[in-house]
Amino acid sequence: MVNPIATPPATGSARQAAPTRIASIDIMRAITMVFMIFVNDLWSLTGIPTWLEHVPAQADGLGFADTIFPAFLFIVGMSIPFAVSARRQKGDNTFQLLRHIAGRTLALLVMGLFLVNGENINAEATGMERVVWYSLSCLAFILIWNAYPKTANAWIVRLAQLAGIGILLTLAVIYRGGEGDAVNRFSTYWWGILGLIGWSYLVGALSYTVSRGKFAPLLIIWLVFCALSMIASAQLIPKDSFLKLLPNAIIGGTLPAFTLGGILTTLIFQYYRKQTNNRALMLVLGAIAAVLLLLGFYTRTFWDISKIRSTPPWLFLCSAFTILAFMAVYWLADLRGKSPWFNVIKPGGTDTLLCYLMPYFAYAIVVLADLSLPAFLLTGVVGLLKSLVFALLCVWVAGVLSRNGIRLKL
């Protein structure tokens, strides 16, 4: 969601010099987006290893699919210092930054709510199939939040945005969800993946902006949210506490902690990058990952590892895995100069939100055209290859659309 424009690092504040791109962060985001589409397509397959899938809600364990969303949140956090610094270099003051953060958060929450209502839609009562709801919602997102060319006619842009808003308002009015006598109106079932990203981004971006990128306050804030994760998992938050006024995505602590951990990782990265001491950088990041792994296994003696329940062991283990993955990508892409190897998935790192929406259109085409694949393409290793190719195609189509003027940029 946040594309980093990396700069030579500052030791504590937001002091930055001329921007240079850090390939590894875009690549990490792209890899994560490809895997996000891939694991979201596993529902269509049979005969695949269970370790690839999400672990059931009440189970103690970690599937590959359970590591992707936290990795994305972590990378959102890693991007925030670069994005905020770039906006400050363009002349944004703190008020303008806060307004930008609020606007981006609101957009993600709106998108998340419309997509999550689609999960619970009553097609007959609404008069619309689920895939049509998703397609119209995603079309509206593009119309409203497309990064229109500066040369585009202002009236055409405004009309397109108004059309998008009109689509969303119409969908919200006609929506009916649930089954039988429990049919209900458009509502907050939960915030959806994009909404959860929005809340986590809000906490991370506000924390970074208000602290002006200073490491110590951000570390304290991260520790507070780690503590909230433990308190929430232990069910110790009083029912009448003022914290209950906040969304669960925030008071649960875990999701914002991922994003804050990404911010701290970038500040460490910037510090050692300024010193051009990549050996020390790798040693420090490796040591932090080791500590997080130990924390993950230690806290497992108190709580299960669970993505669905957002437990502390899941927080610490997935943070460690993401740091280790970033170290590998940084070594390969930035230090060894192999970033061109990842060009095929580049849109996943630069047009991430558009990539995320592509499967909704793809599934709609398949359902409405009554298309189907032979069983052997949906089974075992062949099925996994199908889902990987599907993810790569979604990224490729997003890249084509981006080159032709359709590019979501919040």
Coordinates of N, CA, C and O in Angstrom, one line a residue, residues 104-261:
R104 N -5.8 8.0 3.6 CA -5.5 6.6 3.2 C -6.1 5.6 4.1 O -6.6 4.5 3.7
T105 N -6.2 5.9 5.4 CA -6.8 4.9 6.3 C -8.3 4.8 6.0 O -8.8 3.6 6.0
L106 N -9.0 5.9 5.8 CA -10.4 5.8 5.5 C -10.7 5.0 4.2 O -11.6 4.2 4.1
A107 N -9.8 5.2 3.2 CA -10.0 4.5 1.9 C -9.8 3.0 2.2 O -10.6 2.2 1.7
L108 N -8.9 2.6 2.9 CA -8.7 1.1 3.2 C -9.8 0.6 4.0 O -10.3 -0.6 3.8
L109 N -10.4 1.3 5.0 CA -11.5 0.9 5.8 C -12.7 0.7 4.9 O -13.5 -0.3 5.0
V110 N -13.0 1.7 4.0 CA -14.1 1.6 3.1 C -14.0 0.3 2.2 O -14.9 -0.5 2.1
M111 N -12.8 0.1 1.6 CA -12.6 -1.0 0.7 C -12.8 -2.3 1.5 O -13.5 -3.3 1.1
G112 N -12.2 -2.4 2.7 CA -12.4 -3.6 3.5 C -13.8 -3.9 3.9 O -14.2 -5.1 3.8
L113 N -14.6 -2.9 4.2 CA -16.0 -3.1 4.6 C -16.8 -3.6 3.4 O -17.7 -4.5 3.5
F114 N -16.6 -3.0 2.2 CA -17.4 -3.5 1.1 C -17.0 -4.9 0.7 O -17.9 -5.7 0.3
L115 N -15.7 -5.3 0.7 CA -15.3 -6.6 0.4 C -15.8 -7.6 1.4 O -16.2 -8.7 1.1
V116 N -15.8 -7.2 2.7 CA -16.2 -8.2 3.7 C -17.7 -8.4 3.7 O -18.2 -9.5 4.0
N117 N -18.5 -7.3 3.3 CA -19.9 -7.5 3.2 C -20.2 -8.5 2.1 O -21.2 -9.2 2.1
G118 N -19.4 -8.5 1.1 CA -19.6 -9.4 0.0 C -19.5 -10.9 0.4 O -20.1 -11.8 -0.2
E119 N -18.7 -11.1 1.4 CA -18.6 -12.5 2.0 C -19.9 -13.0 2.5 O -20.1 -14.2 2.5
N120 N -20.7 -12.1 3.0 CA -21.9 -12.5 3.7 C -23.2 -12.1 2.9 O -24.3 -12.2 3.4
I121 N -23.0 -11.8 1.6 CA -24.2 -11.3 0.8 C -25.2 -12.4 0.6 O -24.9 -13.6 0.5
N122 N -26.5 -12.0 0.7 CA -27.6 -12.9 0.3 C -27.9 -12.5 -1.1 O -28.6 -11.5 -1.4
A123 N -27.5 -13.3 -2.1 CA -27.6 -13.0 -3.5 C -29.0 -12.7 -3.9 O -29.4 -11.8 -4.6
E124 N -29.9 -13.6 -3.4 CA -31.3 -13.5 -3.8 C -32.0 -12.2 -3.3 O -32.7 -11.5 -4.0
A125 N -31.7 -11.9 -2.0 CA -32.3 -10.7 -1.4 C -31.7 -9.5 -1.9 O -32.4 -8.4 -2.1
T126 N -30.5 -9.5 -2.3 CA -29.8 -8.3 -2.8 C -30.1 -8.2 -4.3 O -30.1 -7.0 -4.8
G127 N -30.4 -9.3 -5.0 CA -30.6 -9.2 -6.4 C -29.3 -9.2 -7.2 O -29.2 -8.6 -8.3
M128 N -28.3 -9.7 -6.6 CA -26.9 -9.6 -7.2 C -26.0 -10.8 -6.7 O -26.0 -11.1 -5.5
E129 N -25.4 -11.4 -7.6 CA -24.4 -12.5 -7.2 C -23.2 -11.9 -6.5 O -22.9 -10.7 -6.7
R130 N -22.6 -12.7 -5.7 CA -21.5 -12.2 -4.9 C -20.3 -11.7 -5.8 O -19.7 -10.7 -5.6
V131 N -20.1 -12.4 -6.9 CA -19.0 -12.0 -7.8 C -19.3 -10.7 -8.5 O -18.4 -9.9 -8.8
V132 N -20.6 -10.4 -8.7 CA -20.9 -9.1 -9.3 C -20.7 -8.0 -8.3 O -20.2 -6.9 -8.6
W133 N -21.1 -8.3 -7.0 CA -20.9 -7.3 -5.9 C -19.4 -7.0 -5.8 O -19.1 -5.8 -5.8
Y134 N -18.6 -8.0 -5.8 CA -17.1 -7.8 -5.7 C -16.6 -6.9 -6.9 O -15.8 -6.0 -6.7
S135 N -17.0 -7.3 -8.1 CA -16.6 -6.6 -9.3 C -17.0 -5.1 -9.3 O -16.2 -4.2 -9.6
L136 N -18.2 -4.9 -9.0 CA -18.7 -3.5 -8.9 C -18.0 -2.7 -7.8 O -17.6 -1.5 -8.0
S137 N -17.8 -3.3 -6.7 CA -17.1 -2.6 -5.6 C -15.6 -2.3 -6.0 O -15.2 -1.1 -5.9
C138 N -14.9 -3.2 -6.6 CA -13.6 -3.0 -7.1 C -13.5 -2.0 -8.2 O -12.6 -1.1 -8.2
L139 N -14.5 -2.0 -9.1 CA -14.5 -1.0 -10.1 C -14.7 0.4 -9.5 O -14.0 1.4 -9.9
A140 N -15.5 0.5 -8.5 CA -15.7 1.8 -7.8 C -14.5 2.2 -7.1 O -14.1 3.4 -7.1
F141 N -13.7 1.3 -6.5 CA -12.5 1.7 -5.8 C -11.5 2.3 -6.8 O -10.9 3.3 -6.6
I142 N -11.5 1.7 -8.0 CA -10.5 2.2 -9.0 C -11.0 3.6 -9.5 O -10.2 4.5 -9.7
L143 N -12.3 3.8 -9.7 CA -12.8 5.1 -10.2 C -12.5 6.2 -9.2 O -12.1 7.3 -9.5
I144 N -12.6 5.8 -7.9 CA -12.4 6.8 -6.8 C -11.0 7.1 -6.6 O -10.5 8.3 -6.5
W145 N -10.2 6.1 -6.5 CA -8.8 6.2 -6.0 C -7.7 6.0 -7.1 O -6.6 5.8 -6.7
N146 N -8.1 6.0 -8.3 CA -7.1 5.9 -9.4 C -6.2 7.1 -9.4 O -6.6 8.2 -9.1
A147 N -4.9 6.8 -9.6 CA -4.0 8.0 -9.8 C -4.1 8.5 -11.2 O -3.3 8.1 -12.1
Y148 N -5.0 9.4 -11.4 CA -5.2 9.9 -12.8 C -4.0 10.7 -13.2 O -3.4 11.4 -12.4
P149 N -3.7 10.6 -14.5 CA -2.6 11.4 -15.1 C -2.9 12.9 -14.8 O -4.0 13.4 -14.8
K150 N -1.8 13.7 -14.6 CA -2.0 15.1 -14.4 C -2.6 15.8 -15.6 O -3.1 16.9 -15.5
T151 N -2.4 15.2 -16.8 CA -2.9 15.8 -18.0 C -4.4 15.5 -18.2 O -5.1 16.0 -19.1
A152 N -5.0 14.6 -17.3 CA -6.4 14.3 -17.5 C -7.3 15.5 -17.2 O -7.0 16.3 -16.3
N153 N -8.4 15.5 -17.9 CA -9.4 16.6 -17.8 C -10.0 16.5 -16.4 O -10.4 15.5 -15.9
A154 N -9.9 17.6 -15.6 CA -10.4 17.7 -14.2 C -11.8 17.3 -14.1 O -12.2 16.6 -13.2
W155 N -12.7 17.7 -15.1 CA -14.1 17.4 -15.0 C -14.3 15.9 -15.2 O -15.2 15.3 -14.5
I156 N -13.6 15.3 -16.1 CA -13.7 13.8 -16.3 C -13.3 13.1 -15.1 O -13.9 12.1 -14.7
V157 N -12.2 13.5 -14.5 CA -11.7 12.9 -13.2 C -12.8 12.9 -12.1 O -13.1 12.0 -11.5
R158 N -13.4 14.1 -12.0 CA -14.4 14.3 -10.9 C -15.6 13.5 -11.2 O -16.2 12.9 -10.3
L159 N -16.1 13.4 -12.5 CA -17.2 12.6 -12.8 C -16.9 11.1 -12.6 O -17.8 10.4 -12.1
A160 N -15.7 10.7 -12.9 CA -15.4 9.3 -12.6 C -15.4 9.0 -11.1 O -15.9 7.9 -10.7
Q161 N -14.9 9.9 -10.3 CA -14.9 9.7 -8.9 C -16.3 9.7 -8.3 O -16.6 8.9 -7.5
L162 N -17.1 10.6 -8.8 CA -18.5 10.7 -8.4 C -19.3 9.4 -8.8 O -20.1 8.9 -8.1
A163 N -18.9 8.9 -10.0 CA -19.6 7.6 -10.4 C -19.2 6.5 -9.5 O -20.0 5.7 -9.1
G164 N -17.9 6.5 -9.1 CA -17.5 5.4 -8.1 C -18.2 5.6 -6.8 O -18.6 4.5 -6.2
I165 N -18.3 6.8 -6.3 CA -19.0 7.0 -5.0 C -20.5 6.6 -5.2 O -21.1 5.9 -4.3
G166 N -21.1 6.9 -6.3 CA -22.5 6.5 -6.5 C -22.7 5.0 -6.6 O -23.6 4.5 -6.0
I167 N -21.7 4.3 -7.1 CA -21.8 2.8 -7.2 C -21.8 2.3 -5.7 O -22.6 1.4 -5.4
L168 N -20.8 2.8 -4.9 CA -20.7 2.3 -3.6 C -22.0 2.6 -2.7 O -22.5 1.7 -2.0
L169 N -22.5 3.8 -2.9 CA -23.7 4.2 -2.1 C -24.9 3.3 -2.6 O -25.7 2.8 -1.7
T170 N -25.0 3.0 -3.9 CA -26.1 2.2 -4.3 C -26.0 0.8 -3.8 O -26.9 0.1 -3.4
L171 N -24.7 0.2 -3.8 CA -24.5 -1.1 -3.3 C -24.8 -1.2 -1.8 O -25.4 -2.2 -1.4
A172 N -24.5 -0.2 -1.1 CA -24.7 -0.2 0.3 C -26.2 -0.2 0.6 O -26.7 -0.8 1.6
V173 N -27.0 0.6 -0.2 CA -28.4 0.7 0.0 C -29.2 -0.6 -0.3 O -30.1 -1.1 0.4
I174 N -28.8 -1.3 -1.4 CA -29.5 -2.5 -1.9 C -29.0 -3.7 -1.2 O -29.6 -4.8 -1.3
Y175 N -27.9 -3.6 -0.4 CA -27.3 -4.8 0.2 C -28.2 -5.5 1.2 O -28.8 -4.9 2.0
R176 N -28.2 -6.8 1.1 CA -28.8 -7.7 2.1 C -27.9 -8.8 2.4 O -27.4 -9.5 1.4
G177 N -27.6 -9.1 3.6 CA -26.7 -10.2 4.0 C -27.3 -11.2 4.9 O -28.4 -10.9 5.5
G178 N -26.7 -12.3 5.1 CA -27.2 -13.3 6.0 C -28.2 -14.3 5.3 O -28.3 -14.2 4.1
E179 N -28.8 -15.1 6.1 CA -29.7 -16.2 5.5 C -31.0 -16.2 6.3 O -31.1 -15.8 7.5
G180 N -32.0 -16.6 5.6 CA -33.3 -16.8 6.2 C -33.9 -15.6 6.9 O -33.9 -14.5 6.3
D181 N -34.3 -15.8 8.1 CA -34.9 -14.6 8.9 C -33.8 -13.7 9.4 O -34.1 -12.6 10.0
A182 N -32.6 -14.1 9.2 CA -31.5 -13.2 9.8 C -30.9 -12.3 8.8 O -29.8 -11.8 8.9
V183 N -31.6 -12.0 7.7 CA -31.1 -11.1 6.6 C -31.0 -9.7 7.2 O -31.8 -9.2 7.9
N184 N -29.8 -9.1 7.0 CA -29.5 -7.8 7.5 C -29.0 -6.8 6.5 O -28.7 -7.2 5.4
R185 N -28.8 -5.6 6.9 CA -28.3 -4.5 6.0 C -26.8 -4.5 6.0 O -26.2 -5.2 6.7
F186 N -26.3 -3.6 5.2 CA -24.8 -3.4 5.1 C -24.3 -3.1 6.5 O -24.8 -2.2 7.2
S187 N -23.3 -3.8 6.9 CA -22.8 -3.6 8.3 C -21.4 -4.0 8.5 O -20.7 -4.5 7.5
T188 N -20.8 -3.7 9.6 CA -19.5 -4.1 10.0 C -19.4 -5.5 10.5 O -19.5 -5.7 11.7
Y189 N -19.3 -6.5 9.7 CA -19.1 -7.9 10.2 C -17.8 -8.0 10.8 O -17.6 -8.4 11.9
W190 N -16.8 -7.6 10.1 CA -15.4 -7.3 10.6 C -14.8 -6.4 9.5 O -15.5 -6.0 8.6
W191 N -13.6 -6.0 9.7 CA -13.0 -4.9 8.9 C -12.5 -5.4 7.5 O -12.1 -4.7 6.7
G192 N -12.3 -6.8 7.4 CA -11.7 -7.3 6.2 C -10.2 -7.1 6.2 O -9.7 -6.3 7.0
I193 N -9.5 -7.8 5.3 CA -8.1 -7.7 5.3 C -7.6 -6.2 5.0 O -6.7 -5.7 5.7
L194 N -8.2 -5.6 4.1 CA -7.8 -4.2 3.8 C -8.1 -3.3 5.0 O -7.3 -2.4 5.2
G195 N -9.2 -3.5 5.6 CA -9.5 -2.7 6.8 C -8.5 -2.9 7.9 O -8.1 -1.9 8.6
L196 N -8.1 -4.2 8.2 CA -7.1 -4.4 9.2 C -5.8 -3.8 8.8 O -5.1 -3.3 9.7
I197 N -5.5 -3.8 7.6 CA -4.2 -3.1 7.1 C -4.4 -1.6 7.4 O -3.4 -1.0 7.8
G198 N -5.6 -1.1 7.2 CA -5.8 0.3 7.4 C -5.6 0.7 8.8 O -4.9 1.7 9.1
W199 N -6.2 0.0 9.8 CA -6.0 0.3 11.2 C -4.5 0.2 11.6 O -4.0 1.0 12.3
S200 N -3.9 -0.8 11.1 CA -2.5 -1.0 11.5 C -1.6 0.1 10.9 O -0.7 0.6 11.6
Y201 N -1.9 0.4 9.7 CA -1.2 1.5 9.0 C -1.4 2.8 9.8 O -0.5 3.6 10.0
L202 N -2.7 3.1 10.2 CA -3.0 4.3 11.0 C -2.1 4.4 12.3 O -1.5 5.4 12.5
V203 N -2.0 3.3 13.0 CA -1.2 3.3 14.3 C 0.2 3.6 13.9 O 0.9 4.4 14.6
G204 N 0.7 2.8 12.9 CA 2.2 3.0 12.6 C 2.5 4.3 12.1 O 3.5 4.9 12.5
A205 N 1.7 4.8 11.1 CA 2.0 6.1 10.5 C 1.9 7.3 11.5 O 2.7 8.2 11.5
L206 N 0.8 7.2 12.4 CA 0.7 8.3 13.4 C 1.9 8.2 14.4 O 2.4 9.3 14.7
S207 N 2.2 7.0 14.8 CA 3.3 6.9 15.7 C 4.6 7.4 15.2 O 5.4 8.2 15.8
Y208 N 4.9 7.1 13.9 CA 6.1 7.6 13.3 C 6.1 9.1 13.1 O 7.1 9.8 13.3
T209 N 5.0 9.6 12.7 CA 4.9 11.1 12.4 C 5.0 11.9 13.7 O 5.7 12.9 13.7
V210 N 4.2 11.5 14.7 CA 4.2 12.2 15.9 C 5.6 12.1 16.6 O 6.0 13.1 17.2
S211 N 6.2 11.0 16.6 CA 7.5 10.8 17.2 C 8.7 11.4 16.4 O 9.8 11.4 16.8
R212 N 8.3 11.8 15.1 CA 9.3 12.3 14.2 C 10.4 11.3 13.9 O 11.6 11.6 13.8
G213 N 10.0 10.0 13.9 CA 10.9 9.0 13.5 C 12.0 8.6 14.6 O 13.0 8.0 14.2
K214 N 11.8 9.0 15.8 CA 12.8 8.7 16.8 C 12.6 7.3 17.3 O 11.5 6.8 17.6
F215 N 13.8 6.6 17.4 CA 13.7 5.2 17.7 C 13.2 4.8 19.1 O 12.3 3.9 19.2
A216 N 13.6 5.5 20.1 CA 13.2 5.2 21.5 C 11.7 5.3 21.7 O 11.1 4.3 22.2
P217 N 11.0 6.4 21.3 CA 9.6 6.4 21.5 C 8.9 5.3 20.7 O 7.9 4.7 21.2
L218 N 9.3 5.0 19.5 CA 8.7 4.0 18.7 C 8.9 2.6 19.3 O 8.0 1.7 19.2
L219 N 10.1 2.4 19.9 CA 10.3 1.1 20.6 C 9.3 0.9 21.8 O 8.8 -0.1 22.0
I220 N 9.1 2.0 22.5 CA 8.2 2.0 23.6 C 6.8 1.7 23.1 O 6.1 0.9 23.7
I221 N 6.4 2.3 22.0 CA 5.0 2.1 21.5 C 4.9 0.6 21.1 O 3.9 0.0 21.3
W222 N 5.9 0.1 20.4 CA 5.9 -1.3 20.0 C 5.8 -2.2 21.2 O 5.0 -3.2 21.2
L223 N 6.5 -1.9 22.3 CA 6.4 -2.7 23.5 C 5.0 -2.6 24.1 O 4.4 -3.6 24.6
V224 N 4.4 -1.5 24.0 CA 3.0 -1.3 24.5 C 2.0 -2.2 23.8 O 1.2 -2.9 24.4
F225 N 2.2 -2.2 22.5 CA 1.3 -3.0 21.7 C 1.5 -4.5 21.8 O 0.6 -5.4 21.7
C226 N 2.8 -4.9 22.0 CA 3.1 -6.3 22.4 C 2.4 -6.7 23.7 O 1.9 -7.8 23.8
A227 N 2.5 -5.7 24.7 CA 1.8 -6.0 25.9 C 0.3 -6.1 25.8 O -0.3 -7.0 26.4
L228 N -0.3 -5.2 24.9 CA -1.7 -5.3 24.6 C -2.0 -6.7 24.0 O -3.1 -7.2 24.3
S229 N -1.2 -7.2 23.2 CA -1.4 -8.5 22.5 C -1.5 -9.6 23.6 O -2.4 -10.4 23.6
M230 N -0.6 -9.5 24.6 CA -0.6 -10.5 25.7 C -1.8 -10.3 26.6 O -2.5 -11.3 27.0
I231 N -2.2 -9.1 26.9 CA -3.3 -8.8 27.8 C -4.6 -9.2 27.1 O -5.5 -9.9 27.7
A232 N -4.7 -8.9 25.8 CA -5.9 -9.4 25.1 C -6.0 -10.9 25.0 O -7.1 -11.4 25.1
S233 N -4.9 -11.5 24.7 CA -4.9 -13.0 24.6 C -5.2 -13.6 25.9 O -5.8 -14.7 26.0
A234 N -4.8 -13.0 27.0 CA -5.2 -13.5 28.4 C -6.6 -13.1 28.8 O -7.0 -13.4 29.9
Q235 N -7.3 -12.3 27.9 CA -8.6 -11.9 28.2 C -8.7 -11.0 29.5 O -9.6 -11.2 30.3
L236 N -7.8 -10.1 29.6 CA -7.7 -9.3 30.8 C -8.1 -7.9 30.6 O -8.0 -7.1 31.5
I237 N -8.6 -7.5 29.4 CA -9.1 -6.2 29.2 C -10.5 -6.1 29.8 O -11.4 -6.8 29.3
P238 N -10.7 -5.2 30.8 CA -12.0 -5.1 31.4 C -13.1 -4.7 30.4 O -12.8 -3.9 29.4
K239 N -14.3 -5.3 30.5 CA -15.3 -5.0 29.6 C -15.8 -3.5 29.6 O -16.3 -3.0 28.6
D240 N -15.6 -2.8 30.7 CA -16.0 -1.4 30.8 C -14.8 -0.5 30.6 O -14.9 0.7 30.8
S241 N -13.7 -1.0 30.1 CA -12.5 -0.2 29.9 C -12.7 0.7 28.7 O -13.4 0.4 27.7
F242 N -12.1 1.9 28.7 CA -12.2 2.8 27.6 C -11.6 2.2 26.3 O -11.9 2.6 25.2
L243 N -10.7 1.2 26.5 CA -10.1 0.6 25.3 C -11.1 -0.1 24.5 O -10.9 -0.3 23.3
K244 N -12.2 -0.5 25.1 CA -13.3 -1.1 24.3 C -13.9 -0.2 23.3 O -14.7 -0.6 22.4
L245 N -13.7 1.1 23.4 CA -14.2 2.1 22.5 C -13.4 2.0 21.1 O -13.8 2.5 20.1
L246 N -12.2 1.4 21.2 CA -11.3 1.3 20.0 C -11.6 0.0 19.2 O -12.1 -0.9 19.8
P247 N -11.3 0.0 17.9 CA -11.5 -1.2 17.2 C -10.7 -2.4 17.7 O -9.6 -2.2 18.2
N248 N -11.2 -3.6 17.6 CA -10.5 -4.7 18.1 C -9.1 -4.9 17.4 O -8.2 -5.4 18.0
A249 N -9.1 -4.4 16.2 CA -7.8 -4.5 15.4 C -6.7 -3.7 16.1 O -5.5 -4.0 15.9
I250 N -7.1 -2.7 16.9 CA -6.1 -1.9 17.6 C -5.9 -2.4 19.0 O -4.7 -2.6 19.4
I251 N -6.9 -2.6 19.7 CA -6.8 -2.9 21.1 C -6.3 -4.3 21.3 O -5.7 -4.7 22.3
G252 N -6.4 -5.2 20.2 CA -5.8 -6.5 20.3 C -4.3 -6.5 20.3 O -3.7 -7.4 20.7
G253 N -3.7 -5.3 19.8 CA -2.3 -5.1 19.9 C -1.5 -5.8 18.8 O -0.5 -5.2 18.4
T254 N -1.8 -7.0 18.4 CA -0.9 -7.8 17.6 C -0.7 -7.2 16.2 O 0.5 -7.1 15.8
L255 N -1.8 -6.8 15.5 CA -1.6 -6.3 14.2 C -0.8 -5.0 14.1 O 0.1 -4.9 13.3
P256 N -1.1 -4.0 14.9 CA -0.3 -2.8 14.9 C 1.2 -3.1 15.3 O 2.1 -2.4 14.8
A257 N 1.4 -4.1 16.1 CA 2.8 -4.4 16.5 C 3.6 -4.9 15.3 O 4.8 -4.7 15.3
F258 N 2.9 -5.6 14.4 CA 3.6 -6.0 13.2 C 4.1 -4.8 12.4 O 5.3 -4.7 12.0
T259 N 3.2 -3.8 12.3 CA 3.6 -2.6 11.5 C 4.7 -1.8 12.2 O 5.6 -1.3 11.6
L260 N 4.5 -1.7 13.5 CA 5.5 -0.9 14.3 C 6.9 -1.7 14.3 O 7.9 -1.0 14.2
G261 N 6.8 -3.0 14.3 CA 8.1 -3.8 14.2 C 8.8 -3.5 12.8 O 10.0 -3.4 12.7

